[in-house]
Structures are given as structure tokens and as C-alpha cells.
Tab-separated table of C-alpha atoms in Angstrom:
chain	number	residue	atom	x	y	z
J	99	MET	CA	71.854	39.387	145.976
J	100	ARG	CA	74.464	38.534	148.251
J	101	ARG	CA	77.344	39.257	146.323
J	102	MET	CA	75.890	42.773	145.644
J	103	LEU	CA	75.356	43.546	149.327
J	104	VAL	CA	78.864	42.525	149.929
J	105	THR	CA	79.887	45.054	146.934
J	106	LEU	CA	77.841	47.685	148.206
J	107	GLY	CA	79.499	47.180	151.645
J	108	VAL	CA	82.962	47.756	150.137
J	109	PHE	CA	82.185	50.378	148.608
J	110	ALA	CA	80.332	52.199	151.266
J	111	GLY	CA	83.348	51.196	153.734
J	112	ILE	CA	85.635	52.652	151.091
J	113	GLY	CA	83.687	56.064	150.959
J	114	ILE	CA	83.866	55.925	154.803
J	115	LEU	CA	87.238	55.589	154.796
J	116	ALA	CA	87.963	58.516	152.401
J	117	LEU	CA	85.731	60.741	153.779
J	118	PHE	CA	87.569	60.574	157.223
J	119	ALA	CA	91.103	60.946	155.225
J	120	PHE	CA	89.646	63.929	153.832
J	121	LEU	CA	88.343	65.165	157.078
J	122	ILE	CA	92.054	64.842	158.811
J	123	TYR	CA	93.679	66.487	155.660
J	124	VAL	CA	91.284	69.252	156.321
J	125	LEU	CA	92.030	69.679	159.936
J	126	LEU	CA	95.911	69.069	159.441
J	127	ALA	CA	96.059	71.360	156.471
J	128	SER	CA	93.805	74.072	157.935
J	129	GLY	CA	96.576	74.859	160.204
J	130	ASP	CA	98.732	76.562	157.741
J	131	PRO	CA	97.713	79.942	156.800
J	132	GLU	CA	98.657	79.144	153.070
J	133	TYR	CA	95.380	76.801	152.985
J	134	TRP	CA	93.324	80.156	152.751
J	135	GLU	CA	95.112	81.489	150.049
J	136	ALA	CA	92.291	81.281	147.392
J	137	GLU	CA	90.019	83.475	149.924
J	138	ILE	CA	92.747	85.961	150.555
J	139	SER	CA	93.039	86.256	146.594
J	140	ALA	CA	89.493	86.595	146.432
J	141	PHE	CA	89.275	89.501	148.453
J	142	GLU	CA	92.219	91.211	146.526
J	143	ARG	CA	90.281	90.565	143.092
J	144	ARG	CA	86.770	92.131	144.966
J	145	ASP	CA	89.082	95.072	146.203
J	146	VAL	CA	89.892	95.737	142.355
J	147	SER	CA	86.343	95.906	141.254
J	148	ASN	CA	84.656	97.548	144.087
J	149	PRO	CA	87.158	99.039	146.282
J	150	PRO	CA	86.381	99.142	150.109
J	151	PRO	CA	85.748	102.914	151.482
J	152	PRO	CA	88.853	104.607	153.005
J	153	GLY	CA	88.688	105.210	157.008
J	154	ALA	CA	86.374	102.150	157.539
J	155	VAL	CA	86.319	99.861	160.357
J	156	LEU	CA	87.941	96.390	159.549
J	157	PHE	CA	86.190	93.508	161.017
J	158	VAL	CA	88.891	90.444	160.763
J	159	GLY	CA	88.750	86.921	161.710
J	160	GLY	CA	87.361	83.612	161.026
J	161	ARG	CA	83.683	81.701	161.362
J	162	ASP	CA	82.035	84.454	162.584
J	163	VAL	CA	83.349	87.433	160.642
J	164	ARG	CA	83.111	85.575	157.192
J	165	LEU	CA	79.307	84.156	158.048
J	166	TRP	CA	78.154	87.548	159.283
J	167	PRO	CA	75.251	87.897	156.979
J	168	GLY	CA	74.266	91.561	157.909
J	169	LEU	CA	77.326	92.982	159.481
J	170	ALA	CA	77.493	96.254	157.282
J	171	GLU	CA	73.642	96.761	158.321
J	172	ASP	CA	74.122	95.371	161.991
J	173	MET	CA	76.755	98.070	162.695
J	174	ALA	CA	75.498	101.119	160.639
J	175	PRO	CA	76.140	104.124	160.648
J	176	VAL	CA	79.638	102.274	161.285
J	177	PRO	CA	81.218	101.844	157.820
J	178	VAL	CA	82.792	98.542	157.887
J	179	ILE	CA	84.935	96.393	155.889
J	180	GLN	CA	84.487	92.466	156.440
J	181	ARG	CA	87.109	90.305	156.187
J	182	GLY	CA	86.646	86.908	157.452
J	183	PHE	CA	88.301	83.710	156.055
J	184	GLY	CA	87.875	79.834	156.780
J	185	GLY	CA	88.372	78.971	160.224
J	186	ALA	CA	91.261	81.647	160.452
J	187	GLN	CA	93.593	81.081	163.519
J	188	ILE	CA	94.972	84.689	164.999
J	189	SER	CA	98.212	84.047	163.503
J	190	HIS	CA	96.643	83.481	160.087
J	191	VAL	CA	95.405	86.969	160.429
J	192	THR	CA	98.889	88.107	161.194
J	193	HIS	CA	100.474	86.473	157.972
J	194	TYR	CA	98.375	87.963	155.860
J	195	ILE	CA	98.013	91.678	157.344
J	196	HIS	CA	99.981	93.075	153.945
J	197	ARG	CA	96.884	91.989	152.208
J	198	ILE	CA	93.748	92.280	153.931
J	199	VAL	CA	94.512	94.829	156.709
J	200	LEU	CA	97.250	97.199	155.366
J	201	PRO	CA	95.941	98.478	152.339
J	202	TYR	CA	92.668	99.458	153.884
J	203	ARG	CA	94.335	102.030	155.973
J	204	PRO	CA	91.459	101.170	158.443
J	205	ARG	CA	90.122	103.522	161.283
J	206	ALA	CA	90.008	100.932	163.394
J	207	VAL	CA	90.307	96.993	163.313
J	208	VAL	CA	88.050	94.374	165.228
J	209	VAL	CA	89.706	91.264	165.628
J	210	MET	CA	87.350	88.055	166.011
J	211	ALA	CA	89.368	84.956	166.161
J	212	GLY	CA	90.989	82.454	168.674
J	213	ASP	CA	88.526	79.949	168.690
J	214	ALA	CA	89.959	77.760	166.127
J	215	ASP	CA	93.031	78.288	167.794
J	216	LEU	CA	91.818	76.542	170.676
J	217	ALA	CA	90.330	73.791	168.578
J	218	ASP	CA	93.416	73.104	166.643
J	219	VAL	CA	94.680	69.588	166.696
J	220	TYR	CA	98.139	70.684	167.313
J	221	GLY	CA	96.824	71.034	170.942
J	222	ARG	CA	97.293	74.818	171.323
J	223	ARG	CA	96.917	76.773	174.741
J	224	PRO	CA	94.997	79.837	175.927
J	225	GLU	CA	98.766	81.287	176.264
J	226	ASP	CA	99.231	80.549	172.839
J	227	VAL	CA	96.214	82.713	171.827
J	228	LEU	CA	97.790	85.633	174.164
J	229	ASP	CA	100.904	85.287	172.298
J	230	ASP	CA	99.326	85.160	168.940
J	231	PHE	CA	97.175	88.348	169.408
J	232	ARG	CA	100.288	90.174	171.121
J	233	THR	CA	102.464	89.406	167.741
J	234	LEU	CA	99.147	90.550	165.605
J	235	ALA	CA	98.797	93.812	167.308
J	236	LEU	CA	102.509	94.706	167.641
J	237	SER	CA	103.401	93.727	164.195
J	238	LEU	CA	100.547	96.250	163.247
J	239	ARG	CA	102.134	98.616	165.357
J	240	ALA	CA	105.344	97.930	163.761
J	241	GLU	CA	103.930	98.598	160.145
J	242	GLY	CA	102.859	102.070	161.198
J	243	LEU	CA	99.118	100.973	161.736
J	244	GLY	CA	97.928	103.260	164.849
J	245	ALA	CA	94.349	102.533	164.756
J	246	PRO	CA	92.853	100.889	167.897
J	247	ILE	CA	92.520	97.242	168.015
J	248	TYR	CA	89.623	95.789	169.423
J	249	PHE	CA	89.812	91.964	170.414
J	250	VAL	CA	86.153	90.522	170.205
J	251	SER	CA	86.192	87.741	173.297
J	252	ILE	CA	86.119	84.208	172.166
J	253	ARG	CA	82.532	83.083	172.429
J	254	PRO	CA	81.056	79.841	174.191
J	255	GLN	CA	80.005	76.826	171.779
J	256	PRO	CA	77.713	73.960	172.094
J	257	ALA	CA	79.508	71.652	170.191
J	258	ARG	CA	82.817	72.855	172.210
J	259	LYS	CA	81.732	72.903	175.912
J	260	GLU	CA	84.587	71.182	176.822
J	261	ARG	CA	86.721	73.908	175.350
J	262	TRP	CA	84.893	76.451	177.354
J	263	TYR	CA	87.126	76.737	180.274
J	264	GLY	CA	90.446	77.123	178.009
J	265	ALA	CA	88.721	80.000	176.097
J	266	GLN	CA	87.485	81.558	179.353
J	267	ARG	CA	91.290	81.571	180.322
J	268	ALA	CA	92.463	82.675	176.940
J	269	ASN	CA	89.867	85.884	177.089
J	270	ALA	CA	91.491	86.648	180.593
J	271	LEU	CA	94.733	86.713	179.354
J	272	VAL	CA	94.085	89.116	176.382
J	273	ALA	CA	92.137	91.271	178.500
J	274	ASP	CA	94.950	91.478	181.043
J	275	PHE	CA	97.132	92.397	178.354
J	276	VAL	CA	95.191	95.092	176.511
J	277	ALA	CA	94.443	97.049	179.493
J	278	GLY	CA	97.996	97.845	179.509
J	279	GLN	CA	98.426	98.929	176.184
J	280	ARG	CA	97.660	102.311	174.086
J	281	ASP	CA	94.679	102.180	171.920
J	282	MET	CA	93.752	98.449	172.366
J	283	HIS	CA	90.582	97.254	174.043
J	284	PHE	CA	88.731	94.234	174.679
J	285	ILE	CA	85.009	93.472	174.227
J	286	ASP	CA	83.120	91.151	176.191
J	287	ALA	CA	80.590	89.274	173.679
J	288	GLY	CA	80.710	85.480	175.787
J	289	THR	CA	78.347	86.820	178.875
J	290	ALA	CA	75.747	87.327	177.146
J	291	MET	CA	75.659	84.050	175.394
J	292	LEU	CA	75.265	82.297	178.451
J	293	ASP	CA	72.090	81.664	180.372
J	294	GLY	CA	71.485	82.608	184.194
J	295	GLN	CA	72.968	79.127	185.679
J	296	GLY	CA	76.212	80.101	183.385
J	297	ASN	CA	75.440	77.414	180.661
J	298	ILE	CA	76.031	77.858	177.027
J	299	ARG	CA	72.874	78.882	175.310
J	300	ASP	CA	71.940	76.620	172.536
J	301	ASP	CA	69.249	79.099	171.118
J	302	LEU	CA	71.866	81.158	169.653
J	303	HIS	CA	73.554	78.550	167.125
J	304	ARG	CA	72.678	76.549	164.212
J	305	TRP	CA	72.188	72.844	164.270
J	306	ASP	CA	76.181	72.080	164.368
J	307	GLY	CA	76.505	74.008	167.698
J	308	LEU	CA	79.041	76.222	166.188
J	309	THR	CA	77.500	78.521	163.952
J	310	LEU	CA	75.553	81.746	165.268
J	311	ASN	CA	72.047	82.280	163.872
J	312	GLU	CA	70.339	84.832	163.645
J	313	ARG	CA	69.559	85.689	167.247
J	314	GLY	CA	73.237	84.953	167.983
J	315	TYR	CA	74.165	87.631	165.745
J	316	ALA	CA	71.893	89.868	167.379
J	317	VAL	CA	73.656	89.512	170.936
J	318	LEU	CA	76.968	89.806	168.927
J	319	THR	CA	76.076	92.905	167.617
J	320	ALA	CA	74.547	94.244	170.800
J	321	ALA	CA	78.092	93.727	172.233
J	322	VAL	CA	80.081	95.274	169.370
J	323	ARG	CA	78.042	98.058	167.994
J	324	PRO	CA	77.623	100.252	171.046
J	325	VAL	CA	81.302	100.278	171.856
J	326	LEU	CA	82.045	101.324	168.088
J	327	ILE	CA	79.440	103.985	168.478
J	328	ASP	CA	81.073	105.234	171.615
J	329	ALA	CA	84.040	105.670	170.479
J	330	GLY	CA	83.002	107.832	167.354
J	331	TYR	CA	83.059	105.909	164.361
J	332	GLY	CA	79.691	106.675	163.140
J	333	GLY	CA	80.670	107.854	159.743
J	334	LEU	CA	83.667	108.041	157.270
J	335	ARG	CA	86.499	110.082	157.947
J	336	SER	CA	89.822	109.706	156.048
J	337	THR	CA	93.165	108.483	158.081
J	338	ARG	CA	96.455	109.070	158.063
């Protein structure tokens, strides 16, 4: 019996070490845009069998876009294309603009990324978020995409409370940048996710403290949809 317990303990230890090594690998590898190649290829295959509508509003980014279960219904009557992948950083979106942005000729682009940038193991700063968003926006302009670009603020997350100050700093930097640009806009989705004392609302998140639940997405919808409606995107229209 004792030998069996020792053996089980050894295997358990090996399993824990293997899991730890795998998590470290994922954290390091996910910083490389090529890590998301399979998801981008899946989008391209889907576009062949089920082409997205022309002139729709493109939502692109990471976790919040990828896991938004009712994005099309929540944004109605604004037609949308949902292209969230992995835990994408802003630079990853830039890397794939020729495959999941420009081909759609979107009427507007809604960028929802930045939280993964600040959580990166390489220690990226709020200034890096601004630099990467500027690169993304100017790359789209250089490629001839004149559609308005909307940056949805990085939101607070209970599991990353210590990063909220940096996220606020990144939001302020991006907001200042877009204020001086033509057809670029900043949408504040974070303020409503705080309570009256400025604390992060746990009730908007799932058990992991990162992923929005149904109430969380309702708050996000209330922040984003009126902006798009007021901008006149409530119907299909071809883009030049």
C-alpha cells in the first residue's frame, strides 16, 4: 500500500509539473501572432462557405469578441461580423488585417483588445497599448480603409485588479490619441462595470473573474450599441 501511495504521488507530481510546463508554454507562445493561425484559417474557411455581408460593422479583438454569444442580436439592427480570436493582443489584429479585416470592406471597425497586452508575460506597458493601436489604425489607413475605427475601452476584471490602474492609463492614452484623429472614436465601456465606490463589479463576470457573463455583456451592449446606432449603421450599405 505504501509503495502504491508513493507511486501515485510520483505520477501526481509529474502531472502537476507537466501541467505547469504546458501553462508556461501557452503564456509564452500566445504572445506570438502565429499562435492563432488555426483560428484565422477557420475564419477564412467559414468565409468561403458562408460569406459575411458586405458593408457590415466588423468587431475584431480577443476574448470579449470571441466569447460574445449574442453579438449579432445584441447589436441589431446593426449588421456585424464577429472576428474575435484567442486572447488576441492589438498587434495580433494588425498582423492579420489582410485576412480578417480588409477583405470584408467593413463599414466600421470596432476594436476590442488591449487587456491581453497588459497581461502579457513580457511586461507590456500602457504606452505599448497606445503604440500598437496607433500602428493598427494607421496600417488600416495606409491600406486604403477609410472606415471609422472605434476603440472599446479596456474593461476592469476582478481577477486582474492589480492591472486596472495600467488599463485606465492605457484607456486615457488611446482616448487622447483618437480625439485628434479623423473618424476614430473611443467608447467607454469600463465605467459602468464599477460600483458606486469605484470597485470592480464581480456580478458581471463568470467564476474565473475574467470572462463576462450575461449581465456583463448586457452592460457592454449598452455602451457600444447606442454609439453605432447614432452613427447610422442600422442597415446594410455597400462600401467603396
